[in-house]
Amino acid sequence: MVTSPEVRSPLRGTPVVPALAHGPAVLVRSEVSPEAIAAYRPEFADAEAAVAAYEAAAQAVSAGFAHKAERASGAAAEVLTASAGLARDKGLRSAVRKHVAAGAGLLDAVHAGVEQFVTVFTGMGGLMAERVTDLRDIERRVVAQLVGEPEPGVVVPDTPSVLVAEDLAPSDTAGLDPAVVLGLVTERGGPTSHTAIIARQLGIPCVVGVHGAMAIPAGTPLLVDGVAGTVELDPDPTSAQERVAADAAQRAALASWTGPGQTADGAPVKILANVADGESARAASSAPVQGVGLFRTELCFLNRQDEPTVEEQANIYGEVLGAFGEDRYVVVRTLDAGSDKPVAFATHTGEENPALGVRGLRLSFDNPGLLDRQLEGIAKAAATTGTEAWVMAPMVATVAEAEEFATKVRALGLKAGVMIEVPSAALLAHRILEVVDFLSIGTNDLTQYAMAADRMATDLAHLTDPWQPAVLQLIAITAHAGREAGKPVGICGEAAADPLLATALIGMGISSLSMAARAVRPVGAQLAKVSFQTCEAAAEAVLGAGDPAAGRAAVLRLLST
Ligand code: PEP
Ligand code: MG
């Protein structure tokens, strides 16, 4: 259906939160429109009148920030309160006054005044330099007030709506209310973008990387499909509402899944949780999981300057192991410091390409004691709690690395495995399995390295997608090696949390899926609905698909028959 000369429905992007939403589009603009700026030709009686107009605009901007701050909490509230103060700043007003007095038009004077502050803040460095973004945000908002446009950034809609944005900044997302923000659609951004993370936390149906989204006319009714990754414009309202209601009912049914993980015909699938510390482990332990498939130990130490002692480490790991008792098991990953997870006492600094540098297991090459002490701490925690600990290393690239690591782990009486995150390790999975007890595929990094696309780069979202057939081939090779060796091969990257993709992964022979606790029930319930044979058909379909969208569509077709 064509609903606008520029926008052809449905638009397609990367699905992030698998749920449906129907509501009118509210466009979040990050800039004031150039037309409104060009049309702004105010006639002020004198310079004081121009400064008064500035003053009124700045007060309105400040009040807007203060209002938002009241509804936010923590760091977000602090940032917003600081911005409210900066917008009313007397120094900024004097700078604008000076430029008006020198004959500048009001918009030029505002720009020059702000730039003066930008120069000062930049010169001060540190935290003050970081406030430059806030200054520019204030300028855009003051200009919007002056030319009579809504301020750029998120406006809280009066009626429940779908927010459509280029991308959302952290300050935009502070205080998003799911009661009025039914869905999120962004033109940029990938599955790891800020918008995606917030949408997952809040459970708001979301599709990111939607090319052409900003051309959607404001107010257009949208059907956001966070399962298929589509945005339909102006759908038939009755059938759209029926689909949303059916989706909500289905999700409510999913929430009642209680495990254990298996397909409809009883093929067992271990469903496990990803955890970061004792607190998240205790929360995850009440979910229907058979244990932990990924304990990211480095996340316990992001704020530590010095390496914790073996005793301290044993206590920290013991909190996680203890949460799961003696009848479940915990896969502990050794420090994955470096690249996107800097740990002061371990990370090498000044690398040109940190993602390809000394991260993960590679940190032990010139500092073997760091790994030895961590393994000792893990072994102590396992002995104290009685919980079975499996131990795996991140960023393994060769068979020799896997063998050396496994020897150390087994010497402590623990099960040894490695993560498959580097394509070389996936291709040699059969040989690595000769020297370890299990494998766990980190699809986030495997995708990044297979596609040569930075997992943090929002512009490369179409590449950093685990549905890419090349990534799935590497997973299939690894799963096949596991089946041949009769050893477990799990998935612990974000791909495991996607109920649709999970069916195909199980069909490839993956034996466990580990994910954020929130995803456990939707994934478990989806698998319980399909036979193992359908999972195998899904695996074949995604491996044969030309691109991620074709793979998703093929699995959706299979599951709906
Ligand atoms: C992964 O790379 O998929 C993974 C689970 O590890 P992390 O996301 O912590 O790098
Ligand atoms: Mg990783």
Coordinates of C-alpha atoms and ligand atoms in Angstrom, one line a residue:
M1 CA 0.0 0.0 0.0
V2 CA 1.4 3.4 -0.9
T3 CA 0.4 6.0 1.7
S4 CA 2.8 8.8 1.1
P5 CA 4.7 9.8 -2.1
E6 CA 8.0 9.0 -0.3
V7 CA 7.2 6.1 2.0
R8 CA 6.2 2.7 0.8
S9 CA 4.6 0.5 3.3
P10 CA 5.7 -1.7 4.9
L11 CA 9.1 -0.3 5.9
R12 CA 11.6 -2.9 7.1
G13 CA 14.3 -2.9 9.8
T14 CA 15.9 -5.0 12.5
P15 CA 13.3 -6.3 15.1
V16 CA 14.4 -5.7 18.7
V17 CA 11.5 -6.4 21.0
P18 CA 9.3 -9.1 19.7
A19 CA 5.8 -7.6 20.2
L20 CA 3.2 -5.6 18.3
A21 CA 2.1 -2.0 18.7
H22 CA -0.5 0.1 16.9
G23 CA -0.8 3.8 17.2
P24 CA -0.2 7.2 15.5
A25 CA 3.3 8.2 14.6
V26 CA 4.9 11.0 16.7
L27 CA 8.1 12.2 15.0
V28 CA 11.1 13.0 17.2
R29 CA 13.1 15.6 15.4
S30 CA 16.7 16.2 16.4
E31 CA 17.1 19.5 14.4
V32 CA 14.9 22.5 14.0
S33 CA 13.6 22.6 10.4
P34 CA 15.7 24.8 8.1
E35 CA 12.5 26.2 6.5
A36 CA 11.4 27.5 9.9
I37 CA 14.8 29.1 10.5
A38 CA 14.8 30.7 7.0
A39 CA 11.3 32.1 7.6
Y40 CA 12.2 33.7 11.0
R41 CA 12.4 37.5 10.5
P42 CA 11.4 39.1 13.7
E43 CA 11.2 42.9 14.1
F44 CA 12.3 44.0 17.5
A45 CA 11.9 47.5 18.7
D46 CA 15.4 47.5 20.1
A47 CA 18.2 45.3 21.3
E48 CA 16.6 44.9 24.7
A49 CA 13.4 43.5 23.1
A50 CA 15.6 41.0 21.3
V51 CA 17.3 40.0 24.5
A52 CA 13.9 39.7 26.2
A53 CA 12.7 37.3 23.4
Y54 CA 15.9 35.2 24.1
E55 CA 15.2 35.3 27.8
A56 CA 11.7 34.0 27.4
A57 CA 12.8 31.2 25.1
A58 CA 15.6 30.2 27.4
Q59 CA 13.3 30.2 30.4
A60 CA 10.9 27.9 28.5
V61 CA 13.7 25.5 27.7
S62 CA 14.9 25.5 31.3
A63 CA 11.4 24.8 32.6
G64 CA 11.1 21.9 30.1
F65 CA 14.3 20.3 31.5
A66 CA 13.2 20.9 35.1
H67 CA 9.9 19.3 34.4
K68 CA 11.6 16.2 32.9
A69 CA 14.1 16.1 35.8
E70 CA 11.1 15.8 38.2
R71 CA 10.0 12.6 36.5
A72 CA 13.4 11.1 36.1
S73 CA 15.7 9.6 38.8
G74 CA 19.4 9.0 39.4
A75 CA 21.9 10.1 36.9
A76 CA 19.3 11.1 34.3
A77 CA 17.7 13.5 36.8
E78 CA 21.1 15.1 37.6
V79 CA 21.8 15.6 33.9
L80 CA 18.4 17.2 33.3
T81 CA 18.7 19.5 36.4
A82 CA 22.1 20.7 35.3
S83 CA 20.8 21.4 31.8
A84 CA 17.9 23.4 33.3
G85 CA 20.5 25.6 35.1
L86 CA 22.7 26.0 32.1
A87 CA 19.8 27.2 29.9
R88 CA 19.1 30.0 32.4
D89 CA 22.8 30.9 32.8
K90 CA 23.4 34.6 33.2
G91 CA 26.8 34.4 31.5
L92 CA 25.2 32.9 28.4
R93 CA 22.5 35.6 28.4
S94 CA 25.3 38.3 28.6
A95 CA 27.1 36.7 25.7
V96 CA 23.9 36.8 23.6
R97 CA 23.3 40.4 24.6
K98 CA 26.8 41.4 23.5
H99 CA 26.3 39.9 20.1
V100 CA 22.9 41.5 19.7
A101 CA 24.3 44.8 20.7
A102 CA 27.0 44.3 18.0
G103 CA 24.3 44.1 15.4
A104 CA 23.9 40.3 15.0
G105 CA 20.4 38.9 14.3
L106 CA 19.0 37.1 17.3
L107 CA 19.6 33.5 16.0
D108 CA 23.1 34.4 15.0
A109 CA 23.7 36.0 18.4
V110 CA 22.4 32.8 20.2
H111 CA 24.7 30.7 18.1
A112 CA 27.7 33.0 18.7
G113 CA 27.0 33.1 22.5
V114 CA 26.7 29.3 22.7
E115 CA 29.9 28.9 20.7
Q116 CA 31.7 31.2 23.1
F117 CA 30.7 28.8 25.9
V118 CA 31.6 25.8 23.9
T119 CA 35.2 27.1 23.4
V120 CA 35.5 27.8 27.2
F121 CA 34.1 24.4 28.2
T122 CA 36.2 22.5 25.6
G123 CA 39.3 24.3 27.0
M124 CA 38.5 23.2 30.5
G125 CA 38.4 19.6 29.4
G126 CA 37.1 16.6 31.4
L127 CA 33.5 16.7 32.6
M128 CA 33.0 20.3 31.4
A129 CA 34.0 19.3 27.9
E130 CA 31.4 16.6 27.9
R131 CA 28.8 19.3 28.6
V132 CA 29.3 20.7 25.1
T133 CA 26.7 18.3 23.8
D134 CA 24.2 19.8 26.3
L135 CA 25.1 23.3 25.2
R136 CA 24.3 22.4 21.6
D137 CA 21.1 20.8 22.7
I138 CA 20.1 24.0 24.5
E139 CA 20.9 26.0 21.5
R140 CA 18.6 23.9 19.3
R141 CA 15.8 24.1 21.8
V142 CA 16.1 27.9 22.2
V143 CA 16.1 28.3 18.5
A144 CA 13.0 26.1 18.2
Q145 CA 11.2 28.2 20.9
L146 CA 12.1 31.4 19.0
V147 CA 10.9 30.2 15.6
G148 CA 7.8 28.6 17.0
E149 CA 8.5 24.9 16.5
P150 CA 8.3 22.1 19.0
E151 CA 11.6 21.6 20.7
P152 CA 13.7 18.8 19.2
G153 CA 13.9 15.6 21.1
V154 CA 11.2 13.4 22.6
V155 CA 7.9 15.0 23.3
V156 CA 5.7 13.1 25.7
P157 CA 2.7 12.3 23.5
D158 CA -0.8 13.3 24.8
T159 CA -2.3 10.0 23.5
P160 CA -0.6 6.6 23.3
S161 CA 1.6 6.8 20.3
V162 CA 4.5 5.3 18.4
L163 CA 7.7 7.3 18.6
V164 CA 9.6 7.6 15.3
A165 CA 13.2 9.0 15.6
E166 CA 16.5 9.1 13.8
D167 CA 18.0 7.6 17.0
L168 CA 17.3 8.3 20.6
A169 CA 19.9 9.8 22.9
P170 CA 20.2 8.7 26.6
S171 CA 18.5 12.0 27.7
D172 CA 15.6 11.3 25.3
T173 CA 15.0 7.9 26.8
A174 CA 15.1 8.9 30.4
G175 CA 11.6 8.5 31.7
L176 CA 10.0 7.0 28.6
D177 CA 6.6 5.8 29.7
P178 CA 5.3 2.5 28.2
A179 CA 1.8 3.7 29.0
V180 CA 2.0 6.4 26.3
V181 CA 4.9 5.2 24.2
L182 CA 3.4 2.1 22.6
G183 CA 6.2 1.4 20.2
L184 CA 9.6 2.7 19.0
V185 CA 10.9 3.0 15.4
T186 CA 14.3 4.4 14.6
E187 CA 15.9 5.1 11.3
R188 CA 19.4 4.4 12.6
G189 CA 20.7 2.1 15.3
G190 CA 21.3 -1.7 15.6
P191 CA 20.4 -4.4 18.0
T192 CA 23.0 -3.1 20.5
S193 CA 22.1 0.6 20.2
H194 CA 21.0 2.6 23.2
T195 CA 17.4 2.7 21.9
A196 CA 17.4 -1.1 21.6
I197 CA 18.7 -1.6 25.1
I198 CA 16.2 0.7 26.7
A199 CA 13.3 -0.8 24.6
R200 CA 14.3 -4.3 25.8
Q201 CA 14.4 -3.1 29.4
L202 CA 11.0 -1.5 29.2
G203 CA 9.5 -4.2 26.9
I204 CA 8.4 -1.6 24.3
P205 CA 7.8 -3.2 20.8
C206 CA 10.7 -1.8 18.8
V207 CA 12.2 -2.0 15.3
V208 CA 15.5 -0.2 14.6
G209 CA 17.5 0.6 11.4
V210 CA 14.3 1.4 9.5
H211 CA 15.4 3.1 6.3
G212 CA 12.9 5.9 5.4
A213 CA 11.3 6.1 8.9
M214 CA 11.8 9.9 9.2
A215 CA 9.7 10.5 6.0
I216 CA 6.6 9.0 7.7
P217 CA 4.1 11.8 8.0
A218 CA 3.4 12.7 11.6
G219 CA 0.1 11.3 12.9
T220 CA 0.1 8.3 10.4
P221 CA -1.3 5.2 12.1
L222 CA 1.5 2.6 12.3
L223 CA 1.5 -1.1 13.1
V224 CA 5.0 -1.9 14.5
D225 CA 5.8 -5.6 14.3
G226 CA 8.8 -6.3 16.5
V227 CA 8.8 -9.9 15.5
A228 CA 9.0 -9.6 11.7
G229 CA 10.9 -6.2 11.8
T230 CA 8.2 -4.3 9.8
V231 CA 6.4 -1.0 10.2
E232 CA 3.1 -0.9 8.3
L233 CA 1.6 2.5 7.5
D234 CA -2.1 3.1 7.8
P235 CA -3.1 -0.5 8.3
D236 CA -6.8 -1.5 8.5
P237 CA -7.6 -0.4 12.1
T238 CA -9.8 -3.3 13.0
S239 CA -7.4 -6.0 11.9
A240 CA -4.4 -4.1 13.3
Q241 CA -6.1 -3.9 16.7
E242 CA -7.0 -7.6 16.5
R243 CA -3.4 -8.5 15.7
V244 CA -2.1 -6.5 18.6
A245 CA -4.6 -8.0 21.0
A246 CA -3.8 -11.6 19.8
D247 CA -0.1 -10.8 20.2
A248 CA -0.6 -9.5 23.8
A249 CA -2.7 -12.6 24.7
Q250 CA 0.0 -14.9 23.2
R251 CA 2.7 -13.1 25.2
A252 CA 0.6 -13.4 28.4
A253 CA 0.4 -17.2 27.7
L254 CA 4.2 -17.3 27.2
A255 CA 4.7 -15.7 30.5
S256 CA 3.2 -18.8 32.2
W257 CA 5.8 -21.2 30.8
T258 CA 7.5 -23.1 33.6
G259 CA 10.0 -25.4 31.9
P260 CA 11.8 -27.6 31.6
G261 CA 13.2 -26.7 28.2
Q262 CA 12.1 -29.1 25.5
T263 CA 10.5 -29.2 22.0
A264 CA 6.8 -30.2 21.6
D265 CA 7.9 -33.8 21.0
G266 CA 10.2 -33.9 24.0
A267 CA 13.7 -33.2 22.6
P268 CA 15.5 -31.7 25.6
V269 CA 17.0 -28.2 25.4
K270 CA 18.7 -26.6 28.3
I271 CA 17.5 -23.1 29.0
L272 CA 20.0 -21.1 31.0
A273 CA 20.5 -17.6 32.3
N274 CA 23.1 -14.9 31.6
V275 CA 24.2 -13.2 34.8
A276 CA 26.6 -10.5 35.9
D277 CA 26.9 -10.7 39.7
G278 CA 25.2 -12.1 42.9
E279 CA 22.2 -9.8 42.6
S280 CA 21.3 -10.8 39.0
A281 CA 22.0 -14.4 39.8
R282 CA 19.6 -14.4 42.7
A283 CA 17.0 -12.8 40.4
A284 CA 17.6 -15.3 37.6
S285 CA 17.5 -18.3 40.0
S286 CA 13.7 -18.0 40.3
A287 CA 13.2 -18.2 36.5
P288 CA 12.6 -21.7 35.1
V289 CA 16.3 -22.3 34.1
Q290 CA 18.6 -25.2 34.6
G291 CA 21.4 -23.0 35.6
V292 CA 23.7 -20.2 34.3
G293 CA 25.1 -20.5 30.8
L294 CA 27.2 -17.3 31.1
F295 CA 28.5 -15.6 34.2
R296 CA 30.4 -12.5 32.8
T297 CA 32.9 -12.2 35.6
E298 CA 34.5 -9.0 34.2
L299 CA 31.3 -7.1 34.9
C300 CA 32.0 -7.5 38.7
F301 CA 35.2 -5.6 38.3
L302 CA 34.4 -2.6 36.0
N303 CA 34.9 -0.2 38.9
R304 CA 38.0 -1.9 40.5
Q305 CA 41.4 -0.3 40.1
D306 CA 43.3 -3.2 41.6
E307 CA 43.0 -6.9 41.0
P308 CA 40.9 -8.5 43.8
T309 CA 42.6 -11.2 45.9
V310 CA 41.8 -14.8 45.4
E311 CA 39.7 -14.7 48.6
E312 CA 37.7 -11.7 47.4
Q313 CA 37.1 -13.4 44.1
A314 CA 36.0 -16.6 45.7
N315 CA 33.4 -14.6 47.7
I316 CA 32.1 -12.8 44.7
Y317 CA 31.8 -16.0 42.5
G318 CA 30.4 -17.8 45.5
E319 CA 27.4 -15.4 45.6
V320 CA 26.6 -16.4 42.0
L321 CA 27.2 -20.2 42.5
G322 CA 25.4 -20.2 45.8
A323 CA 22.2 -18.8 44.2
F324 CA 21.9 -22.0 42.1
G325 CA 22.4 -24.7 44.7
E326 CA 23.6 -28.2 44.1
D327 CA 21.1 -29.4 41.5
R328 CA 21.9 -26.7 38.9
Y329 CA 25.2 -25.7 37.3
V330 CA 26.9 -22.4 36.5
V331 CA 29.2 -21.7 33.5
V332 CA 31.8 -19.2 34.7
R333 CA 33.5 -17.2 32.0
T334 CA 37.0 -16.0 32.8
L335 CA 37.8 -12.3 32.5
D336 CA 36.7 -10.9 29.1
A337 CA 38.5 -7.6 29.8
G338 CA 39.4 -5.3 27.0
S339 CA 37.7 -3.7 24.0
D340 CA 34.1 -2.7 25.0
K341 CA 34.6 -3.9 28.6
P342 CA 37.7 -2.1 30.0
V343 CA 38.9 -3.4 33.4
A344 CA 41.5 -1.1 35.0
F345 CA 43.8 -3.8 36.4
A346 CA 43.8 -6.0 33.3
T347 CA 43.1 -4.1 30.0
H348 CA 46.0 -3.1 27.8
T349 CA 45.7 0.6 27.0
G350 CA 46.6 2.5 23.8
E351 CA 45.8 -0.3 21.4
E352 CA 45.0 0.8 17.8
N353 CA 42.2 -1.8 17.4
P354 CA 41.1 -3.0 20.8
A355 CA 38.5 -5.4 19.5
L356 CA 41.2 -7.2 17.6
G357 CA 43.8 -6.7 20.3
V358 CA 44.7 -8.2 23.6
R359 CA 41.2 -9.0 25.1
G360 CA 39.8 -12.1 26.8
L361 CA 42.1 -15.1 27.1
R362 CA 44.8 -13.1 25.3
L363 CA 45.4 -11.1 28.5
S364 CA 46.8 -14.2 30.1
F365 CA 49.6 -14.5 27.4
D366 CA 51.9 -12.1 29.2
N367 CA 50.1 -12.3 32.6
P368 CA 49.4 -16.0 33.3
G369 CA 49.0 -15.2 37.0
L370 CA 45.9 -13.2 36.4
L371 CA 44.2 -16.3 35.0
D372 CA 45.6 -18.7 37.5
R373 CA 44.4 -16.6 40.4
Q374 CA 40.9 -16.3 38.9
L375 CA 40.7 -20.1 38.4
E376 CA 41.7 -20.6 42.0
G377 CA 39.0 -18.2 43.1
I378 CA 36.4 -20.1 41.0
A379 CA 37.5 -23.5 42.3
K380 CA 37.3 -22.2 45.9
A381 CA 33.8 -20.9 45.3
A382 CA 32.7 -24.2 43.8
A383 CA 34.1 -26.1 46.7
T384 CA 32.4 -23.8 49.3
T385 CA 29.0 -23.8 47.6
G386 CA 28.8 -27.3 46.3
T387 CA 27.5 -25.9 43.0
E388 CA 28.9 -27.5 39.8
A389 CA 31.1 -25.0 38.0
W390 CA 32.0 -25.2 34.4
V391 CA 34.7 -22.8 33.3
M392 CA 35.2 -21.3 29.9
A393 CA 37.6 -18.8 28.2
P394 CA 36.5 -16.0 25.9
M395 CA 38.2 -15.0 22.6
V396 CA 39.9 -18.3 21.9
A397 CA 41.3 -18.4 18.3
T398 CA 43.4 -21.6 18.2
V399 CA 43.4 -25.3 19.3
A400 CA 46.6 -24.7 21.3
E401 CA 45.0 -21.9 23.3
A402 CA 42.0 -24.1 24.1
E403 CA 44.2 -27.0 25.1
E404 CA 46.4 -25.0 27.5
F405 CA 43.3 -23.4 29.1
A406 CA 41.6 -26.8 29.5
T407 CA 44.6 -28.3 31.1
K408 CA 44.7 -25.6 33.8
V409 CA 40.9 -25.9 34.5
R410 CA 40.9 -29.6 34.7
A411 CA 43.8 -29.6 37.1
L412 CA 41.4 -28.0 39.5
G413 CA 38.8 -30.7 39.0
L414 CA 36.4 -28.4 37.0
K415 CA 34.8 -28.9 33.5
A416 CA 36.7 -26.9 30.8
G417 CA 35.3 -25.2 27.8
V418 CA 35.9 -22.3 25.4
M419 CA 33.7 -19.7 23.8
I420 CA 33.4 -19.8 20.0
E421 CA 33.6 -16.1 19.1
V422 CA 36.3 -16.0 16.5
P423 CA 35.6 -17.5 13.1
S424 CA 38.8 -19.5 13.2
A425 CA 37.6 -21.3 16.3
A426 CA 34.2 -22.1 14.7
L427 CA 35.9 -23.6 11.6
L428 CA 38.1 -25.8 13.9
A429 CA 35.4 -26.6 16.4
H430 CA 35.8 -30.4 15.8
R431 CA 39.5 -30.2 16.7
I432 CA 38.9 -27.9 19.7
L433 CA 36.3 -30.4 21.0
E434 CA 39.0 -33.0 21.2
V435 CA 40.7 -31.0 23.9
V436 CA 37.7 -29.4 25.9
D437 CA 34.5 -30.7 27.5
F438 CA 32.0 -28.2 26.0
L439 CA 31.7 -25.1 23.7
S440 CA 29.6 -22.0 24.1
I441 CA 29.0 -19.8 21.0
G442 CA 29.2 -16.0 21.7
T443 CA 27.1 -14.8 18.8
N444 CA 27.6 -11.1 19.5
D445 CA 31.4 -11.3 18.9
L446 CA 31.1 -14.2 16.3
T447 CA 28.9 -11.9 14.3
Q448 CA 31.2 -8.9 14.7
Y449 CA 34.3 -10.9 13.6
A450 CA 32.6 -12.9 10.8
M451 CA 31.1 -9.8 9.3
A452 CA 34.0 -7.5 10.1
A453 CA 31.5 -5.0 11.6
D454 CA 31.9 -3.3 14.9
R455 CA 29.1 -4.6 17.2
M456 CA 28.8 -1.0 18.6
A457 CA 28.5 0.7 15.2
T458 CA 24.9 1.7 14.8
D459 CA 25.3 2.3 11.1
L460 CA 26.2 -1.4 10.5
A461 CA 23.1 -2.9 12.1
H462 CA 22.2 -4.8 9.0
L463 CA 25.6 -6.6 9.2
T464 CA 25.8 -7.2 13.0
D465 CA 22.7 -9.4 12.8
P466 CA 23.0 -13.0 13.9
W467 CA 20.5 -14.0 11.2
Q468 CA 23.2 -13.3 8.6
P469 CA 23.6 -16.6 6.7
A470 CA 27.4 -16.5 7.0
V471 CA 27.1 -16.3 10.9
L472 CA 24.6 -19.1 10.9
Q473 CA 26.9 -21.3 8.8
L474 CA 29.6 -20.9 11.4
I475 CA 27.1 -21.8 14.1
A476 CA 26.0 -24.9 12.1
I477 CA 29.6 -26.0 11.7
T478 CA 30.1 -25.7 15.5
A479 CA 26.9 -27.5 16.4
H480 CA 27.6 -30.3 13.9
A481 CA 31.0 -30.8 15.5
G482 CA 29.4 -31.0 18.9
R483 CA 26.9 -33.7 17.8
E484 CA 29.7 -35.7 16.2
A485 CA 31.8 -35.5 19.4
G486 CA 28.8 -36.1 21.7
K487 CA 29.7 -32.9 23.7
P488 CA 27.5 -30.0 24.6
V489 CA 27.5 -26.9 22.4
G490 CA 25.5 -24.0 23.7
I491 CA 24.7 -20.4 22.6
C492 CA 25.2 -17.5 25.1
G493 CA 25.0 -14.4 22.8
E494 CA 22.0 -12.3 22.2
A495 CA 20.8 -14.7 19.4
A496 CA 19.7 -17.2 22.1
A497 CA 17.1 -14.7 23.3
D498 CA 15.3 -14.5 19.9
P499 CA 12.5 -17.1 20.1
L500 CA 12.3 -17.4 16.3
L501 CA 16.0 -17.9 15.8
A502 CA 16.1 -20.3 18.8
T503 CA 14.0 -22.8 16.8
A504 CA 16.6 -22.8 14.0
L505 CA 19.5 -23.0 16.4
I506 CA 18.0 -26.1 18.1
G507 CA 17.5 -27.6 14.7
M508 CA 21.2 -27.3 14.0
G509 CA 22.0 -29.3 17.1
I510 CA 22.6 -26.7 19.7
S511 CA 22.1 -28.2 23.1
S512 CA 21.6 -25.2 25.4
L513 CA 20.5 -21.6 25.1
S514 CA 21.6 -19.0 27.6
M515 CA 20.0 -15.6 27.8
A516 CA 18.9 -12.6 29.9
A517 CA 16.3 -13.9 32.5
R518 CA 13.6 -11.7 30.8
A519 CA 13.8 -13.8 27.6
V520 CA 13.6 -17.2 29.2
R521 CA 9.9 -17.7 29.1
P522 CA 9.2 -16.5 25.6
V523 CA 12.1 -18.7 24.2
G524 CA 11.1 -21.7 26.3
A525 CA 7.4 -21.4 25.4
Q526 CA 8.2 -21.0 21.7
L527 CA 10.3 -24.2 21.6
A528 CA 7.6 -26.1 23.5
K529 CA 5.2 -25.4 20.6
V530 CA 7.4 -26.9 17.8
S531 CA 8.6 -30.3 17.0
F532 CA 12.3 -31.1 16.6
Q533 CA 11.6 -31.8 12.9
T534 CA 10.2 -28.3 12.4
C535 CA 13.3 -26.9 14.2
E536 CA 15.4 -28.9 11.6
A537 CA 13.4 -27.4 8.8
A538 CA 13.9 -23.9 10.3
A539 CA 17.6 -24.6 10.4
E540 CA 17.7 -25.6 6.8
A541 CA 15.6 -22.6 5.8
V542 CA 17.8 -20.0 7.5
L543 CA 21.0 -21.5 6.2
G544 CA 19.6 -21.4 2.7
A545 CA 18.2 -17.9 2.9
G546 CA 19.8 -15.1 1.0
D547 CA 19.7 -12.5 3.8
P548 CA 18.4 -12.0 7.4
A549 CA 14.9 -10.8 6.3
A550 CA 14.4 -13.8 4.0
G551 CA 15.5 -16.1 6.9
R552 CA 13.1 -14.5 9.3
A553 CA 10.2 -14.7 6.8
A554 CA 11.0 -18.4 6.1
V555 CA 10.9 -19.3 9.8
L556 CA 7.7 -17.3 10.4
R557 CA 6.1 -19.2 7.5
L558 CA 7.2 -22.6 8.9
L559 CA 6.0 -21.8 12.4
S560 CA 2.6 -20.6 11.2
T561 CA 1.8 -23.8 9.3
Ligands
PEP1 C1 29.2 -12.8 22.9 O1 30.1 -12.3 22.3 O2 28.2 -13.2 22.2 C2 29.1 -13.0 24.3 C3 28.2 -13.7 24.9 O3 30.1 -12.3 25.0 P1 30.0 -10.7 25.3 O4 28.7 -10.2 24.8 O5 30.1 -10.6 26.8 O6 31.2 -10.2 24.6
MG2 MG 31.9 -11.9 23.5

